[in-house]
Coordinates of C-alpha atoms in Angstrom, one line a residue:
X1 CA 17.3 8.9 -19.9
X2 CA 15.2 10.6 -22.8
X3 CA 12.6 7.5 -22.4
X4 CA 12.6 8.2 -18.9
X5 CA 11.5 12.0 -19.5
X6 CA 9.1 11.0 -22.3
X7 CA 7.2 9.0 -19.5
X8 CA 7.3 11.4 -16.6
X9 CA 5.9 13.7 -18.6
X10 CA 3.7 11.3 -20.2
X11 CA 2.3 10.9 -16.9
X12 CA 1.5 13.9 -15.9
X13 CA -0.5 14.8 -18.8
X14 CA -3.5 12.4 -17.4
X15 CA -5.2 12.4 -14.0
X16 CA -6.7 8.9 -12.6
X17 CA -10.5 7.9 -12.8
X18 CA -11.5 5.5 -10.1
X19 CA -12.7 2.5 -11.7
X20 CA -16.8 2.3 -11.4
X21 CA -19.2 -0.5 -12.8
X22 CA -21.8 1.7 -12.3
X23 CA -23.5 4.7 -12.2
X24 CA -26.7 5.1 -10.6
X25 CA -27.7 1.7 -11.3
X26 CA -26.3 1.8 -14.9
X27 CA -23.8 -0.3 -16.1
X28 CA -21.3 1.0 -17.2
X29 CA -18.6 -0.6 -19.8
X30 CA -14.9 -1.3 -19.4
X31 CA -13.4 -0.9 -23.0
X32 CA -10.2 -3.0 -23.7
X33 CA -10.1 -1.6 -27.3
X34 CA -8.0 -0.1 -29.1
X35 CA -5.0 -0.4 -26.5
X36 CA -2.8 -3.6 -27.5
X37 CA -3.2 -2.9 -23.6
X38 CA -5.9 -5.1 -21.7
X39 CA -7.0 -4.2 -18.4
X40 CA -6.6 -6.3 -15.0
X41 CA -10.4 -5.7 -14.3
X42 CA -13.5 -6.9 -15.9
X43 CA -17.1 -5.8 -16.8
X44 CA -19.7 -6.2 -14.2
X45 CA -20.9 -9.6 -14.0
X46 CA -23.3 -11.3 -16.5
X47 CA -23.3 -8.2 -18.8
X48 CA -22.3 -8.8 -22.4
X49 CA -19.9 -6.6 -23.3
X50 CA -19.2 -5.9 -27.6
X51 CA -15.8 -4.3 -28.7
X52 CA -15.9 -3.1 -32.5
X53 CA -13.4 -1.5 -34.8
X54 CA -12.0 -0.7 -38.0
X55 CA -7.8 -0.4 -38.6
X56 CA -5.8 0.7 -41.3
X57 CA -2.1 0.2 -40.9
X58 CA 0.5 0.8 -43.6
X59 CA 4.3 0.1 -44.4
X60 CA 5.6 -3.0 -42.9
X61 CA 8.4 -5.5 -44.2
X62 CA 5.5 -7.5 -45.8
X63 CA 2.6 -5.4 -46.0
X64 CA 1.7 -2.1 -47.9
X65 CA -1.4 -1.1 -46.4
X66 CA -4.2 -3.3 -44.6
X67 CA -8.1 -2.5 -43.7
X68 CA -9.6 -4.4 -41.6
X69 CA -12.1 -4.9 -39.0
X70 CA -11.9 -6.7 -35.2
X71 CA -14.5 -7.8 -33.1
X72 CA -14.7 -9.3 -29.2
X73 CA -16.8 -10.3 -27.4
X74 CA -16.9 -11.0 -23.6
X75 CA -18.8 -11.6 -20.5
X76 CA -17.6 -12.2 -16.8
X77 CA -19.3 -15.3 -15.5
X78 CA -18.1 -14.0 -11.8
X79 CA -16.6 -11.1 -10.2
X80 CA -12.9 -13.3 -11.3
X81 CA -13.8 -14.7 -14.1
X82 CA -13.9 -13.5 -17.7
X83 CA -14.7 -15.4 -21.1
X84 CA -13.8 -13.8 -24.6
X85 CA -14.1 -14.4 -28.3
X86 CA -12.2 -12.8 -30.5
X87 CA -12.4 -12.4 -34.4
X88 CA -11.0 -10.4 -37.6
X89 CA -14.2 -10.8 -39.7
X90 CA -12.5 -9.5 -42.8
X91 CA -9.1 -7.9 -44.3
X92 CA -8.2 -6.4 -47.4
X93 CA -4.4 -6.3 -47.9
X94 CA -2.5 -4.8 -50.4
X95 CA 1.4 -6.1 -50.7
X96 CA 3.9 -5.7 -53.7
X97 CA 1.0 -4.5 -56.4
X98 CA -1.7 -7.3 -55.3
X99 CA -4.7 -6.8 -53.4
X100 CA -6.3 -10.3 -51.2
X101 CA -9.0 -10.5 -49.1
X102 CA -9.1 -12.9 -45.8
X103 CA -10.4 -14.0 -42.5
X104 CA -8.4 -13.2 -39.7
X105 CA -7.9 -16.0 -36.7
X106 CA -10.4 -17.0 -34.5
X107 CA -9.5 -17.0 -30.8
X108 CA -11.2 -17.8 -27.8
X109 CA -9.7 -16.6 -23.6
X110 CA -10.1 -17.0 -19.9
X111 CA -9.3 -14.1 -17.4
X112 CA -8.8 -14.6 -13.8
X113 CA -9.0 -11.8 -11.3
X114 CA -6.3 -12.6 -8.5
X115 CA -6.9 -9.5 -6.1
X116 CA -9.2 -6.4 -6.8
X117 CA -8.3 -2.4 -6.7
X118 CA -10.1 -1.5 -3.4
X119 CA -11.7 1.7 -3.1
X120 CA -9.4 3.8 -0.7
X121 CA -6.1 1.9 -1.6
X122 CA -5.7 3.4 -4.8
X123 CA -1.5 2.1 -4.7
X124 CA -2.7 -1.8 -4.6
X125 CA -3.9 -2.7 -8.1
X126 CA -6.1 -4.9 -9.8
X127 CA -4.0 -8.0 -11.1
X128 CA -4.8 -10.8 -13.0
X129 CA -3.6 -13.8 -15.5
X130 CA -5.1 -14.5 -18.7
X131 CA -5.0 -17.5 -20.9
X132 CA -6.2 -17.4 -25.1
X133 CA -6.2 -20.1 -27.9
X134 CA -6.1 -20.0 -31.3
X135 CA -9.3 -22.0 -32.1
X136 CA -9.4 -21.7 -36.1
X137 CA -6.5 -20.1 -38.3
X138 CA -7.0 -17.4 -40.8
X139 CA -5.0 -16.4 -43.5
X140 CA -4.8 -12.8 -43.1
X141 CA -1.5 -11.1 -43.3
X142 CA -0.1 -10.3 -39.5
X143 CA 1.2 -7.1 -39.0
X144 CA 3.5 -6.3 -35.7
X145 CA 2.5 -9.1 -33.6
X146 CA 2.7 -12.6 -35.0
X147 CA -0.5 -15.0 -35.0
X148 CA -0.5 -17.0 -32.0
X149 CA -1.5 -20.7 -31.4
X150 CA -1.8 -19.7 -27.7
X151 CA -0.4 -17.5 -25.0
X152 CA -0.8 -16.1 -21.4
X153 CA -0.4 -12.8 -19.7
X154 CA -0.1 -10.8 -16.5
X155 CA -2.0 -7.9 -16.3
X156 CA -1.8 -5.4 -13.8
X157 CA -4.5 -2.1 -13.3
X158 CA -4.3 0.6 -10.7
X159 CA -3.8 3.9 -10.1
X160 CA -0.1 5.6 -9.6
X161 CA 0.6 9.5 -8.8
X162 CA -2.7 10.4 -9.7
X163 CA -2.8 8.4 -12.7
X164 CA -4.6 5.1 -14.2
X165 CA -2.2 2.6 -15.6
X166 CA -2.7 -0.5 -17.3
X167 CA 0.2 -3.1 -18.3
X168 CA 0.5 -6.7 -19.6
X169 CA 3.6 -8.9 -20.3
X170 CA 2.7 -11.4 -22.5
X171 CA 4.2 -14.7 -23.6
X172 CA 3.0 -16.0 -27.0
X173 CA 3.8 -19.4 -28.8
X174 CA 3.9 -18.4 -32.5
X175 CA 4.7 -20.2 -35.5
X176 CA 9.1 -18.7 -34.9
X177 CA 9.1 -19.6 -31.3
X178 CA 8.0 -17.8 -28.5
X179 CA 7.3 -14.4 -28.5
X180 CA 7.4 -11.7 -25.4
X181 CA 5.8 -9.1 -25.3
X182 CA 5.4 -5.7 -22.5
X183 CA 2.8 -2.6 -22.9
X184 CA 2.1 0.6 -20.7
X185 CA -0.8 2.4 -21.1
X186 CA -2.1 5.4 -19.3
X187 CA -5.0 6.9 -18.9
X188 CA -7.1 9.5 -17.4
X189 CA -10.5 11.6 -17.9
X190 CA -10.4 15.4 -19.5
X191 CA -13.9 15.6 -18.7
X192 CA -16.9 13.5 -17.9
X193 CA -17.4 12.7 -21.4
X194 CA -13.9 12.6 -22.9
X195 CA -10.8 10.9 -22.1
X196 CA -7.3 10.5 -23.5
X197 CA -4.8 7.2 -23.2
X198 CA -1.4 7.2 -24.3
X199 CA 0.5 3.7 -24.8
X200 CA 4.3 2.2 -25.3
X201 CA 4.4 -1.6 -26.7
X202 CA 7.4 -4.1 -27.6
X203 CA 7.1 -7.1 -28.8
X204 CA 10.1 -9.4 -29.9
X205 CA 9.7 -11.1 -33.1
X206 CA 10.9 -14.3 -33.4
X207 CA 11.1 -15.3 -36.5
X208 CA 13.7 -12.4 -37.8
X209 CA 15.0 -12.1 -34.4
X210 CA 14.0 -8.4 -34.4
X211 CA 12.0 -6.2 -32.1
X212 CA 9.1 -4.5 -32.9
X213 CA 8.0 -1.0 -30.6
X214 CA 5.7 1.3 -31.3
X215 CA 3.3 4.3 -29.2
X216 CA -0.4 4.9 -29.3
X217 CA -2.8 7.4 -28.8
X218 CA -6.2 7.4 -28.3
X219 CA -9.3 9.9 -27.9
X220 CA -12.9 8.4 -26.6
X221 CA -16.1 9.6 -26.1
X222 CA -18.8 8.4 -24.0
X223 CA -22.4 8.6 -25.5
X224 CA -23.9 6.5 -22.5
X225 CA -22.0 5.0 -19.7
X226 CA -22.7 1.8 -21.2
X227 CA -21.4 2.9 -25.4
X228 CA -17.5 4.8 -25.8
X229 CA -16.8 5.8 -29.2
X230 CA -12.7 5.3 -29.8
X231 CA -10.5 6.9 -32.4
X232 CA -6.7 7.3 -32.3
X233 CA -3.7 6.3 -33.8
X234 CA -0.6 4.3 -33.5
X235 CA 3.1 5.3 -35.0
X236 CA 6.0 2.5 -35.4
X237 CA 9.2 3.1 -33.8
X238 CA 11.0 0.7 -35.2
X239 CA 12.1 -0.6 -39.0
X240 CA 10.4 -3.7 -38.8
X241 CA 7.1 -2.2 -36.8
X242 CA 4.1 -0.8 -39.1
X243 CA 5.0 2.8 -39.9
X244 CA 1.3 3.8 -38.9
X245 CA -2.6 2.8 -37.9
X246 CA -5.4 4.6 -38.0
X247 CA -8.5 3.2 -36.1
X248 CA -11.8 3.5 -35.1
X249 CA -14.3 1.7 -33.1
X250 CA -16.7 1.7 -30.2
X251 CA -17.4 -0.5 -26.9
X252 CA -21.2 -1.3 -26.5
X253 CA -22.2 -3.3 -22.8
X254 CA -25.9 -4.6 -23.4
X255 CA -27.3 -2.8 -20.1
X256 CA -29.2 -5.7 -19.3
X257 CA -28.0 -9.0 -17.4
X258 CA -28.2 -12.0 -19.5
X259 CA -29.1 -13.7 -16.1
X260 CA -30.7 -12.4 -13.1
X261 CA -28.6 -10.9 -9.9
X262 CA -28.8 -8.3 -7.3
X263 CA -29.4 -5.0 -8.9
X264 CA -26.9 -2.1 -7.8
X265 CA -28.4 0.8 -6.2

């Protein structure tokens, strides 16, 4: 019942934003950062879109504090299709009085787009599956979610009582066994510039047999419709999640098509 009341009111803390690609002929980007959260829909076909961030989480089972930084990368070949690289560049982790420094994994995923959120049907949502491989292993210290060799997801986007919504439930093979995974994140526009997104995640963790849930919050700006600033934070609810992160980051769409195509009025 009390989680039940934490997400009604949750909810009504946020009003939807339709989701745009662009604005007067500008592109405009579709951050997936720093939600674990990804969203159903995709950036407007053939732009390049660059997600960018810095963490620092403390106080897990293994871990005393961690910095690092993540980087994607993505494009949608079509209006269904989405390819993505993702990378951890570089960590510095400090556990039990010694300090290493590593390369995170390096992992490469497919999105499909099975049915779009159509303008005036604000109750159907945006759904898709997603597919990502592990493609090289790093040896950076995981935190609440395990390295995985590969796993899938269905995503779901859309807009509920006046409100944006975003949730995945993923299925990962890691190194333990599989590993499942369900997140809720909401989100909505304070004004045209700012916006606010709250989040709930769980993901089970194989290899103790524990769970590990936690809540985020995020603020972002909007410089250009085409670069959002992020900066938030993340608190574990459980023993055996990360007691805290601290983030930071931005989502840049290169407002110019890699390839040519009809240009939006």
């Amino acid at each position: 019942m009390r989680l039940a009341s934490w997400l009604l009111l949750l909810l009504s803390c946020f009003s939807a934003a339709a989701q745009e690609q662009f604005d007067h002929g500008v592109p405009i980007a579709d951050p997936a950062r720093p939600t674990v959260t990804n969203p159903a829909h995709i950036p407007p076909v053939g732009y390049v879109q660059f997600e960018q961030g810095a963490l620092i989480g403390a106080e897990t089972t293994d871990v005393d504090t961690q910095f690092s930084i993540a980087q994607t990368t993505k494009i949608a070949l079509t209006h269904h299709v989405m390819v993505q690289v993702e990378s951890q560049p570089w960590a510095h982790t400090q556990s039990h009085g010694f300090g290493q420094d590593d390369t995170g994994d390096l992992l490469a995923g497919l999105q499909l787009v099975l049915s779009d959120l159509k303008e005036g049907h604000d109750v159907r949502p945006t759904v898709a599956l997603a597919y990502t491989r592990r493609i090289r292993s790093g040896s950076t210290p995981d935190l609440d979610v395990d390295g995985l060799s590969q796993g899938g997801a269905l995503l779901a986007s859309g807009n509920l009582f006046g409100v944006h919504y975003d949730t995945n439930f993923l299925f990962n093979q890691v190194s333990g066994g599989v590993q499942f995974g369900q997140t809720l994140a909401v989100s909505g526009n304070i004004t045209k510039k700012y916006a606010l997104s709250a989040e709930i995640w769980h993901f089970t963790q194989p290899d103790t047999g524990t769970d590990a849930i936690g809540t985020l919050w995020n603020g972002a700006y909007s410089i250009r419709p085409y670069l959002i600033l992020d900066a938030g934070f993340n608190r574990g609810l459980t023993s055996t999640s990360a007691h805290w992160y601290g983030f930071a980051g931005f989502t840049y769409l290169l407002p110019h098509r890699v390839w040519r195509g009809h240009k939006p009025g």
